């Protein structure tokens, strides 16, 4: 064989090798596990579905209802154990790192490098999008939990303006109660109780206390007198919810404020999605403000999409989905509807309403001032086992099954056992 022939044969083999992956028949569909089932959430999800459809990628919906994603994570675990692995999954904070540690997640580093994600995703988010230097998740948004949502007409009638401190908040809640309006729309589910807890910890002890207790899990701080004040305040909030709060979904609590049956809801900014979906306008129909006394701080959570290691025949679709999620125009369109703010720092705030613009400005400021902390309630402060241990104590106390005086010790004990 001549040298030329050998070379030609070798080149043929190489080109075959290169051609092999793309020649493999690609599944043009993604099966996505998520918990976006409320009206506002579904509207936002549609933006993503349509975006993918435009690229020829079909959407197989695998919704698992339950705010905060607790149920979704339980179902996911069962599915993976049974070998029924979804293509992509909505996931929060420490759960992402847990699955990465188990080696279950696909590597997105190639596409991330090509697209320059390192430069546009804030470090606080990258802590959860990367594992051992590799990109393993695409962040779609940043939500935050220290928000209050209020019905403007109800507040006007009560002669109440947005409170600026804990005491002012209590005074406003008292006014609503005296007028026969449900002061606080709330759903008694562990993750919702914990969402209140994020803000109460922050307003009671400030950023250092939040970090020491919720993130560093410092034993002395968890059982401190200040933590007792936190539980006292949780018990106080409990006096403002209606008798039917137990088990109520968060979006039904939002609906109480939307309809004017309740004055306030303490909830992450996904609540805004419900107001918008109901045709309500910020400043006209509803008000959004930071939990009184926590302005400047942001307790955040970020929805990210992870791609599970499934066959090579699904890689194209996974990459396309990751690209779609990180597209700047999409991040604007999606988050306008969802109530969150873009995960990318290079997206303009132009299309956002007053609450969205405030959310973006607050995030930037908190990040610059060292006042941006991961939300305990939404899996960005501590691993799932610790979060769950905290949920148990907080909910037990909120339901009057644990004395305020004993709650800090119980919390410290539960965290120590789960660490
Ligand atoms: C998620 C939001 C979602 C909310 C209620 C949070 O954990 O980050 O995207 O809307 O739960 O379901």
Short mmCIF file of C-alpha atoms and ligand atoms in Angstrom, two decimals:
data_model
loop_
_atom_site.label_atom_id
_atom_site.label_comp_id
_atom_site.label_asym_id
_atom_site.label_seq_id
_atom_site.Cartn_x
_atom_site.Cartn_y
_atom_site.Cartn_z
CA UNK A 1 0.00 0.00 0.00
CA UNK A 2 1.36 3.39 -0.89
CA UNK A 3 1.91 5.96 1.79
CA UNK A 4 -0.81 8.08 0.21
CA UNK A 5 -3.33 5.20 0.39
CA UNK A 6 -2.49 4.60 4.06
CA UNK A 7 -3.02 8.26 4.75
CA UNK A 8 -6.35 8.31 2.93
CA UNK A 9 -7.50 5.22 4.83
CA UNK A 10 -6.44 6.74 8.13
CA UNK A 11 -8.25 9.97 7.36
CA UNK A 12 -11.34 7.99 6.50
CA UNK A 13 -11.21 6.28 9.88
CA UNK A 14 -10.75 9.60 11.67
CA UNK A 15 -13.64 11.25 9.87
CA UNK A 16 -15.80 8.23 10.70
CA UNK A 17 -14.88 8.65 14.35
CA UNK A 18 -15.77 12.33 14.30
CA UNK A 19 -18.97 11.66 12.41
CA UNK A 20 -20.12 8.91 14.76
CA UNK A 21 -21.82 10.92 17.55
CA UNK A 22 -23.77 13.22 15.25
CA UNK A 23 -24.69 10.30 13.00
CA UNK A 24 -26.35 8.66 15.99
CA UNK A 25 -30.10 9.15 15.80
CA UNK A 26 -30.90 11.89 18.27
CA UNK A 27 -34.05 11.95 20.38
CA UNK A 28 -35.63 15.30 19.68
CA UNK A 29 -37.41 15.57 23.00
CA UNK A 30 -36.64 16.37 26.60
CA UNK A 31 -38.50 14.89 29.52
CA UNK A 32 -38.42 17.49 32.25
CA UNK A 33 -39.17 16.98 35.94
CA UNK A 34 -40.28 20.21 37.65
CA UNK A 35 -42.73 21.56 40.22
CA UNK A 36 -44.06 24.55 38.31
CA UNK A 37 -47.75 23.72 38.48
CA UNK A 38 -49.46 26.92 39.71
CA UNK A 39 -51.05 29.32 37.18
CA UNK A 40 -48.13 31.76 37.22
CA UNK A 41 -45.52 29.01 37.16
CA UNK A 42 -47.19 27.21 34.26
CA UNK A 43 -47.33 30.47 32.29
CA UNK A 44 -43.59 30.94 32.78
CA UNK A 45 -42.89 27.33 31.87
CA UNK A 46 -44.73 27.84 28.59
CA UNK A 47 -42.13 30.42 27.59
CA UNK A 48 -39.46 27.72 27.91
CA UNK A 49 -41.51 25.04 26.15
CA UNK A 50 -42.16 27.36 23.19
CA UNK A 51 -38.53 28.37 23.03
CA UNK A 52 -37.49 24.72 22.74
CA UNK A 53 -40.21 23.89 20.27
CA UNK A 54 -38.88 26.60 17.97
CA UNK A 55 -35.62 24.67 17.93
CA UNK A 56 -37.37 21.43 17.09
CA UNK A 57 -37.14 19.96 20.58
CA UNK A 58 -40.34 18.49 22.00
CA UNK A 59 -41.30 18.76 25.65
CA UNK A 60 -42.43 15.76 27.66
CA UNK A 61 -43.88 17.17 30.82
CA UNK A 62 -43.18 15.46 34.16
CA UNK A 63 -44.69 17.88 36.71
CA UNK A 64 -44.72 16.98 40.39
CA UNK A 65 -46.89 19.40 42.34
CA UNK A 66 -45.69 20.72 45.67
CA UNK A 67 -44.15 24.13 46.28
CA UNK A 68 -40.47 24.28 47.12
CA UNK A 69 -39.89 20.98 45.30
CA UNK A 70 -39.90 18.61 48.29
CA UNK A 71 -42.21 16.12 46.57
CA UNK A 72 -40.38 16.48 43.26
CA UNK A 73 -37.11 15.50 44.89
CA UNK A 74 -38.72 12.43 46.51
CA UNK A 75 -40.20 11.27 43.19
CA UNK A 76 -36.91 11.93 41.40
CA UNK A 77 -35.02 9.73 43.86
CA UNK A 78 -37.52 6.90 43.29
CA UNK A 79 -37.33 7.28 39.52
CA UNK A 80 -33.54 7.23 39.42
CA UNK A 81 -33.44 4.20 41.73
CA UNK A 82 -35.82 2.41 39.35
CA UNK A 83 -33.65 3.32 36.34
CA UNK A 84 -36.35 5.60 34.89
CA UNK A 85 -34.10 8.63 34.54
CA UNK A 86 -35.48 11.94 33.21
CA UNK A 87 -33.53 14.04 30.70
CA UNK A 88 -33.60 17.29 32.68
CA UNK A 89 -34.67 18.31 36.16
CA UNK A 90 -35.45 21.61 37.90
CA UNK A 91 -33.29 21.69 41.00
CA UNK A 92 -32.19 23.91 43.87
CA UNK A 93 -28.87 24.58 45.58
CA UNK A 94 -27.49 21.76 47.68
CA UNK A 95 -29.62 19.13 45.91
CA UNK A 96 -27.63 19.87 42.76
CA UNK A 97 -24.35 19.31 44.57
CA UNK A 98 -25.66 16.07 46.13
CA UNK A 99 -26.53 14.60 42.73
CA UNK A 100 -23.24 15.82 41.27
CA UNK A 101 -21.35 14.09 44.06
CA UNK A 102 -23.15 10.87 43.19
CA UNK A 103 -21.90 11.21 39.62
CA UNK A 104 -25.42 11.37 38.14
CA UNK A 105 -25.18 14.67 36.30
CA UNK A 106 -24.01 15.38 32.77
CA UNK A 107 -21.09 17.74 32.19
CA UNK A 108 -22.06 21.09 30.60
CA UNK A 109 -18.57 22.57 30.70
CA UNK A 110 -18.08 22.55 26.89
CA UNK A 111 -21.16 24.59 26.17
CA UNK A 112 -20.57 26.80 29.25
CA UNK A 113 -17.04 27.61 28.10
CA UNK A 114 -18.12 28.31 24.54
CA UNK A 115 -20.92 30.59 25.73
CA UNK A 116 -18.89 32.35 28.45
CA UNK A 117 -21.18 31.49 31.38
CA UNK A 118 -18.32 32.13 33.80
CA UNK A 119 -18.44 35.83 33.02
CA UNK A 120 -22.20 36.36 33.32
CA UNK A 121 -23.32 34.11 36.19
CA UNK A 122 -22.68 35.57 39.67
CA UNK A 123 -20.31 33.63 41.93
CA UNK A 124 -23.07 32.99 44.49
CA UNK A 125 -24.93 30.99 41.82
CA UNK A 126 -21.84 29.34 40.38
CA UNK A 127 -21.33 27.77 43.81
CA UNK A 128 -24.28 25.57 42.90
CA UNK A 129 -23.90 25.39 39.10
CA UNK A 130 -20.41 23.96 39.26
CA UNK A 131 -18.97 20.92 40.94
CA UNK A 132 -15.22 20.36 41.15
CA UNK A 133 -14.68 23.00 38.46
CA UNK A 134 -17.19 21.53 36.00
CA UNK A 135 -20.51 23.11 35.02
CA UNK A 136 -23.32 20.74 35.97
CA UNK A 137 -26.36 23.06 35.91
CA UNK A 138 -27.83 25.95 33.94
CA UNK A 139 -29.36 28.63 36.20
CA UNK A 140 -32.60 30.08 34.85
CA UNK A 141 -33.33 32.69 37.52
CA UNK A 142 -32.78 34.14 40.94
CA UNK A 143 -35.71 34.21 43.34
CA UNK A 144 -35.63 35.59 46.85
CA UNK A 145 -37.69 34.81 49.90
CA UNK A 146 -37.64 38.03 51.97
CA UNK A 147 -40.64 39.63 50.27
CA UNK A 148 -44.13 40.65 51.36
CA UNK A 149 -47.08 40.86 48.93
CA UNK A 150 -50.02 43.08 49.82
CA UNK A 151 -53.42 43.99 48.43
CA UNK A 152 -53.26 47.75 47.80
CA UNK A 153 -57.00 48.45 48.12
CA UNK A 154 -57.09 46.59 51.44
CA UNK A 155 -54.10 48.53 52.75
CA UNK A 156 -55.57 51.85 51.56
CA UNK A 157 -58.80 51.07 53.37
CA UNK A 158 -56.89 50.24 56.53
CA UNK A 159 -54.81 53.40 56.18
CA UNK A 160 -51.65 51.32 56.14
CA UNK A 161 -48.50 52.01 54.11
CA UNK A 162 -45.77 49.38 53.68
CA UNK A 163 -44.24 48.83 57.14
CA UNK A 164 -40.50 49.39 57.55
CA UNK A 165 -39.73 47.48 60.73
CA UNK A 166 -40.94 44.45 62.66
CA UNK A 167 -42.94 46.66 65.05
CA UNK A 168 -44.60 48.53 62.19
CA UNK A 169 -45.42 45.22 60.55
CA UNK A 170 -47.06 43.95 63.74
CA UNK A 171 -49.05 47.21 64.00
CA UNK A 172 -50.27 46.79 60.40
CA UNK A 173 -51.22 43.15 60.99
CA UNK A 174 -53.13 44.23 64.12
CA UNK A 175 -55.05 46.83 62.13
CA UNK A 176 -56.10 44.22 59.59
CA UNK A 177 -57.19 41.88 62.37
CA UNK A 178 -59.26 44.60 64.05
CA UNK A 179 -60.96 45.34 60.71
CA UNK A 180 -61.94 41.70 60.24
CA UNK A 181 -59.55 41.05 57.33
CA UNK A 182 -57.28 37.98 57.46
CA UNK A 183 -53.97 39.70 58.23
CA UNK A 184 -51.64 37.01 56.89
CA UNK A 185 -52.44 34.63 54.04
CA UNK A 186 -50.45 31.51 54.75
CA UNK A 187 -50.39 27.86 53.86
CA UNK A 188 -49.39 25.53 56.66
CA UNK A 189 -46.82 23.39 54.87
CA UNK A 190 -43.31 22.91 56.25
CA UNK A 191 -41.56 24.72 53.37
CA UNK A 192 -43.92 27.69 53.70
CA UNK A 193 -43.37 27.92 57.46
CA UNK A 194 -39.64 27.78 56.71
CA UNK A 195 -40.00 30.57 54.13
CA UNK A 196 -41.34 32.83 56.91
CA UNK A 197 -38.47 31.68 59.10
CA UNK A 198 -35.84 32.91 56.58
CA UNK A 199 -37.13 36.47 56.97
CA UNK A 200 -37.72 36.33 60.71
CA UNK A 201 -34.15 35.12 61.33
CA UNK A 202 -32.84 37.93 59.12
CA UNK A 203 -34.87 40.73 60.69
CA UNK A 204 -34.18 39.54 64.24
CA UNK A 205 -30.43 39.09 64.04
CA UNK A 206 -29.23 40.67 60.80
CA UNK A 207 -26.84 39.16 58.28
CA UNK A 208 -24.20 37.80 60.65
CA UNK A 209 -26.79 35.99 62.74
CA UNK A 210 -28.43 34.58 59.60
CA UNK A 211 -25.10 33.34 58.29
CA UNK A 212 -23.93 31.88 61.59
CA UNK A 213 -27.17 30.03 62.26
CA UNK A 214 -28.52 29.05 58.84
CA UNK A 215 -25.32 28.61 56.83
CA UNK A 216 -22.49 27.93 59.29
CA UNK A 217 -24.92 25.96 61.52
CA UNK A 218 -23.13 27.23 64.62
CA UNK A 219 -24.48 25.38 67.64
CA UNK A 220 -24.27 28.31 70.10
CA UNK A 221 -26.07 30.63 67.68
CA UNK A 222 -28.79 28.07 66.98
CA UNK A 223 -29.60 27.81 70.67
CA UNK A 224 -29.05 31.47 71.51
CA UNK A 225 -31.50 33.88 73.17
CA UNK A 226 -31.79 35.63 69.85
CA UNK A 227 -33.08 32.41 68.32
CA UNK A 228 -35.66 32.36 71.09
CA UNK A 229 -36.80 35.80 69.90
CA UNK A 230 -37.06 34.36 66.38
CA UNK A 231 -39.42 31.65 67.65
CA UNK A 232 -41.39 34.22 69.68
CA UNK A 233 -41.90 36.19 66.50
CA UNK A 234 -42.91 33.05 64.57
CA UNK A 235 -45.51 32.39 67.28
CA UNK A 236 -46.68 35.99 66.89
CA UNK A 237 -47.10 35.56 63.11
CA UNK A 238 -49.08 32.40 63.79
CA UNK A 239 -51.74 34.55 65.52
CA UNK A 240 -52.43 36.36 62.23
CA UNK A 241 -53.26 33.39 59.99
CA UNK A 242 -56.84 32.19 59.43
CA UNK A 243 -58.13 28.92 60.92
CA UNK A 244 -58.03 27.11 57.55
CA UNK A 245 -54.34 27.63 56.90
CA UNK A 246 -53.25 24.06 57.48
CA UNK A 247 -52.02 22.34 54.30
CA UNK A 248 -53.09 25.20 52.02
CA UNK A 249 -51.00 25.57 48.85
CA UNK A 250 -48.98 28.79 48.58
CA UNK A 251 -50.78 29.93 45.42
CA UNK A 252 -54.15 29.66 47.17
CA UNK A 253 -52.73 31.89 49.89
CA UNK A 254 -51.65 34.33 47.15
CA UNK A 255 -55.21 34.18 45.78
CA UNK A 256 -56.52 35.37 49.17
CA UNK A 257 -54.43 38.53 48.83
CA UNK A 258 -55.32 38.92 45.14
CA UNK A 259 -59.04 38.79 45.97
CA UNK A 260 -58.72 41.10 48.97
CA UNK A 261 -59.65 38.41 51.49
CA UNK A 262 -56.26 38.87 53.16
CA UNK A 263 -53.92 41.82 53.56
CA UNK A 264 -50.42 40.31 53.31
CA UNK A 265 -48.52 37.22 52.23
CA UNK A 266 -44.89 36.58 53.15
CA UNK A 267 -43.58 34.62 50.18
CA UNK A 268 -40.79 34.44 47.62
CA UNK A 269 -41.23 36.44 44.42
CA UNK A 270 -42.77 33.50 42.57
CA UNK A 271 -45.93 34.92 44.23
CA UNK A 272 -45.72 37.82 41.79
CA UNK A 273 -46.32 35.33 38.98
CA UNK A 274 -49.76 34.65 40.48
CA UNK A 275 -50.68 38.34 40.66
CA UNK A 276 -49.53 38.91 37.08
CA UNK A 277 -51.32 35.80 35.87
CA UNK A 278 -54.51 37.16 37.48
CA UNK A 279 -54.09 40.39 35.47
CA UNK A 280 -53.02 42.47 38.48
CA UNK A 281 -50.56 45.37 38.29
CA UNK A 282 -47.86 46.28 40.79
CA UNK A 283 -48.40 49.58 42.64
CA UNK A 284 -51.99 49.71 41.32
CA UNK A 285 -53.49 46.43 42.56
CA UNK A 286 -50.74 45.00 44.70
CA UNK A 287 -47.61 46.07 46.51
CA UNK A 288 -44.30 44.27 46.81
CA UNK A 289 -41.77 45.18 49.46
CA UNK A 290 -38.97 43.53 51.36
CA UNK A 291 -39.92 41.87 54.62
CA UNK A 292 -39.99 44.89 56.97
CA UNK A 293 -36.53 45.54 58.40
CA UNK A 294 -34.66 43.41 55.83
CA UNK A 295 -34.25 45.97 53.04
CA UNK A 296 -30.68 45.69 51.72
CA UNK A 297 -30.52 41.96 52.36
CA UNK A 298 -31.51 39.21 49.95
CA UNK A 299 -32.09 35.56 50.86
CA UNK A 300 -31.94 33.94 47.45
CA UNK A 301 -32.65 30.71 45.67
CA UNK A 302 -32.00 29.92 42.06
CA UNK A 303 -33.85 27.43 39.89
CA UNK A 304 -31.37 25.55 37.81
CA UNK A 305 -31.73 22.80 35.25
CA UNK A 306 -29.49 19.79 35.54
CA UNK A 307 -29.07 17.27 32.75
CA UNK A 308 -28.97 13.71 33.96
CA UNK A 309 -26.51 11.25 32.45
CA UNK A 310 -28.75 9.50 29.96
CA UNK A 311 -27.83 7.99 26.58
CA UNK A 312 -25.68 9.84 24.04
CA UNK A 313 -28.76 9.97 21.86
CA UNK A 314 -30.17 12.65 24.16
CA UNK A 315 -27.11 14.85 24.36
CA UNK A 316 -28.08 17.16 21.50
CA UNK A 317 -31.43 17.89 23.11
CA UNK A 318 -29.79 18.46 26.50
CA UNK A 319 -27.30 20.91 25.06
CA UNK A 320 -30.09 22.72 23.20
CA UNK A 321 -32.10 22.97 26.38
CA UNK A 322 -29.12 24.33 28.33
CA UNK A 323 -28.53 26.89 25.58
CA UNK A 324 -32.21 27.88 25.58
CA UNK A 325 -32.20 28.34 29.37
CA UNK A 326 -29.13 30.56 29.23
CA UNK A 327 -30.26 32.66 26.28
CA UNK A 328 -30.38 36.32 27.45
CA UNK A 329 -33.63 37.12 25.60
CA UNK A 330 -35.25 34.03 27.11
CA UNK A 331 -34.04 34.94 30.61
CA UNK A 332 -35.79 38.28 30.24
CA UNK A 333 -39.05 36.87 28.81
CA UNK A 334 -39.23 34.00 31.30
CA UNK A 335 -38.45 35.94 34.45
CA UNK A 336 -40.87 38.76 33.62
CA UNK A 337 -43.62 36.13 33.86
CA UNK A 338 -42.13 34.01 36.66
CA UNK A 339 -41.56 36.83 39.18
CA UNK A 340 -37.86 36.06 39.51
CA UNK A 341 -34.92 37.99 38.06
CA UNK A 342 -32.40 36.77 35.48
CA UNK A 343 -29.54 34.55 36.57
CA UNK A 344 -27.36 36.35 34.03
CA UNK A 345 -26.01 39.74 35.03
CA UNK A 346 -26.02 41.04 31.44
CA UNK A 347 -29.80 41.09 30.94
CA UNK A 348 -31.46 44.51 30.81
CA UNK A 349 -34.21 45.36 33.32
CA UNK A 350 -36.20 47.16 30.62
CA UNK A 351 -38.96 44.60 30.19
CA UNK A 352 -39.49 44.17 33.95
CA UNK A 353 -42.23 45.76 36.07
CA UNK A 354 -41.57 47.77 39.24
CA UNK A 355 -41.20 44.68 41.45
CA UNK A 356 -38.88 43.00 38.95
CA UNK A 357 -36.73 46.14 38.63
CA UNK A 358 -36.54 46.36 42.42
CA UNK A 359 -35.62 42.67 42.61
CA UNK A 360 -32.76 43.18 40.15
CA UNK A 361 -31.46 46.30 41.91
CA UNK A 362 -31.72 44.69 45.36
CA UNK A 363 -29.83 41.61 44.19
CA UNK A 364 -27.01 43.70 42.74
CA UNK A 365 -26.75 45.81 45.87
CA UNK A 366 -26.90 42.89 48.30
CA UNK A 367 -24.25 41.06 46.29
CA UNK A 368 -21.94 44.08 46.35
CA UNK A 369 -22.47 44.69 50.08
CA UNK A 370 -21.99 41.09 51.25
CA UNK A 371 -25.68 40.92 52.18
CA UNK A 372 -26.67 38.15 49.81
CA UNK A 373 -27.33 34.82 51.56
CA UNK A 374 -28.70 31.48 50.43
CA UNK A 375 -32.29 30.76 51.53
CA UNK A 376 -32.52 28.03 54.14
CA UNK A 377 -36.13 27.28 53.18
CA UNK A 378 -35.19 26.77 49.54
CA UNK A 379 -32.10 24.66 49.86
CA UNK A 380 -29.36 27.25 49.43
CA UNK A 381 -28.08 27.49 53.00
CA UNK A 382 -27.50 23.90 54.09
CA UNK A 383 -27.74 20.38 52.64
CA UNK A 384 -31.14 18.69 52.32
CA UNK A 385 -30.89 16.64 55.53
CA UNK A 386 -30.24 19.76 57.62
CA UNK A 387 -32.96 21.69 55.82
CA UNK A 388 -35.41 18.90 56.54
CA UNK A 389 -34.37 18.80 60.22
CA UNK A 390 -34.99 22.54 60.48
CA UNK A 391 -38.36 22.22 58.71
CA UNK A 392 -39.49 19.65 61.30
CA UNK A 393 -38.71 21.86 64.30
CA UNK A 394 -40.08 25.06 62.73
CA UNK A 395 -43.36 23.40 61.71
CA UNK A 396 -43.82 21.64 65.03
CA UNK A 397 -43.39 24.97 66.79
CA UNK A 398 -45.61 26.88 64.35
CA UNK A 399 -48.38 24.39 65.03
CA UNK A 400 -48.09 24.80 68.79
CA UNK A 401 -46.56 21.37 69.40
CA UNK A 402 -43.28 22.75 70.69
CA UNK A 403 -42.78 25.47 73.31
CA UNK A 404 -41.00 28.61 72.24
CA UNK A 405 -38.62 28.30 75.21
CA UNK A 406 -37.55 24.81 74.12
CA UNK A 407 -37.45 25.45 70.35
CA UNK A 408 -33.88 26.82 70.04
CA UNK A 409 -32.38 23.78 71.81
CA UNK A 410 -34.51 21.45 69.68
CA UNK A 411 -33.32 23.24 66.57
CA UNK A 412 -29.67 22.94 67.58
CA UNK A 413 -30.12 19.25 68.44
CA UNK A 414 -31.91 18.45 65.18
CA UNK A 415 -29.25 20.23 63.12
CA UNK A 416 -26.40 18.50 64.98
CA UNK A 417 -27.99 15.11 64.31
CA UNK A 418 -28.50 15.86 60.60
CA UNK A 419 -25.09 17.40 59.84
C1 LIG B 1 -38.83 27.61 43.40
C2 LIG B 1 -39.77 28.47 42.59
C3 LIG B 1 -41.19 27.97 42.78
C4 LIG B 1 -41.52 27.92 44.26
C5 LIG B 1 -42.93 27.46 44.57
C6 LIG B 1 -39.29 27.51 44.82
O1 LIG B 1 -38.47 26.61 45.51
O2 LIG B 1 -37.54 28.16 43.36
O3 LIG B 1 -39.44 28.44 41.23
O4 LIG B 1 -42.07 28.79 42.08
O5 LIG B 1 -40.63 27.04 44.89
O6 LIG B 1 -43.24 26.28 43.93
#
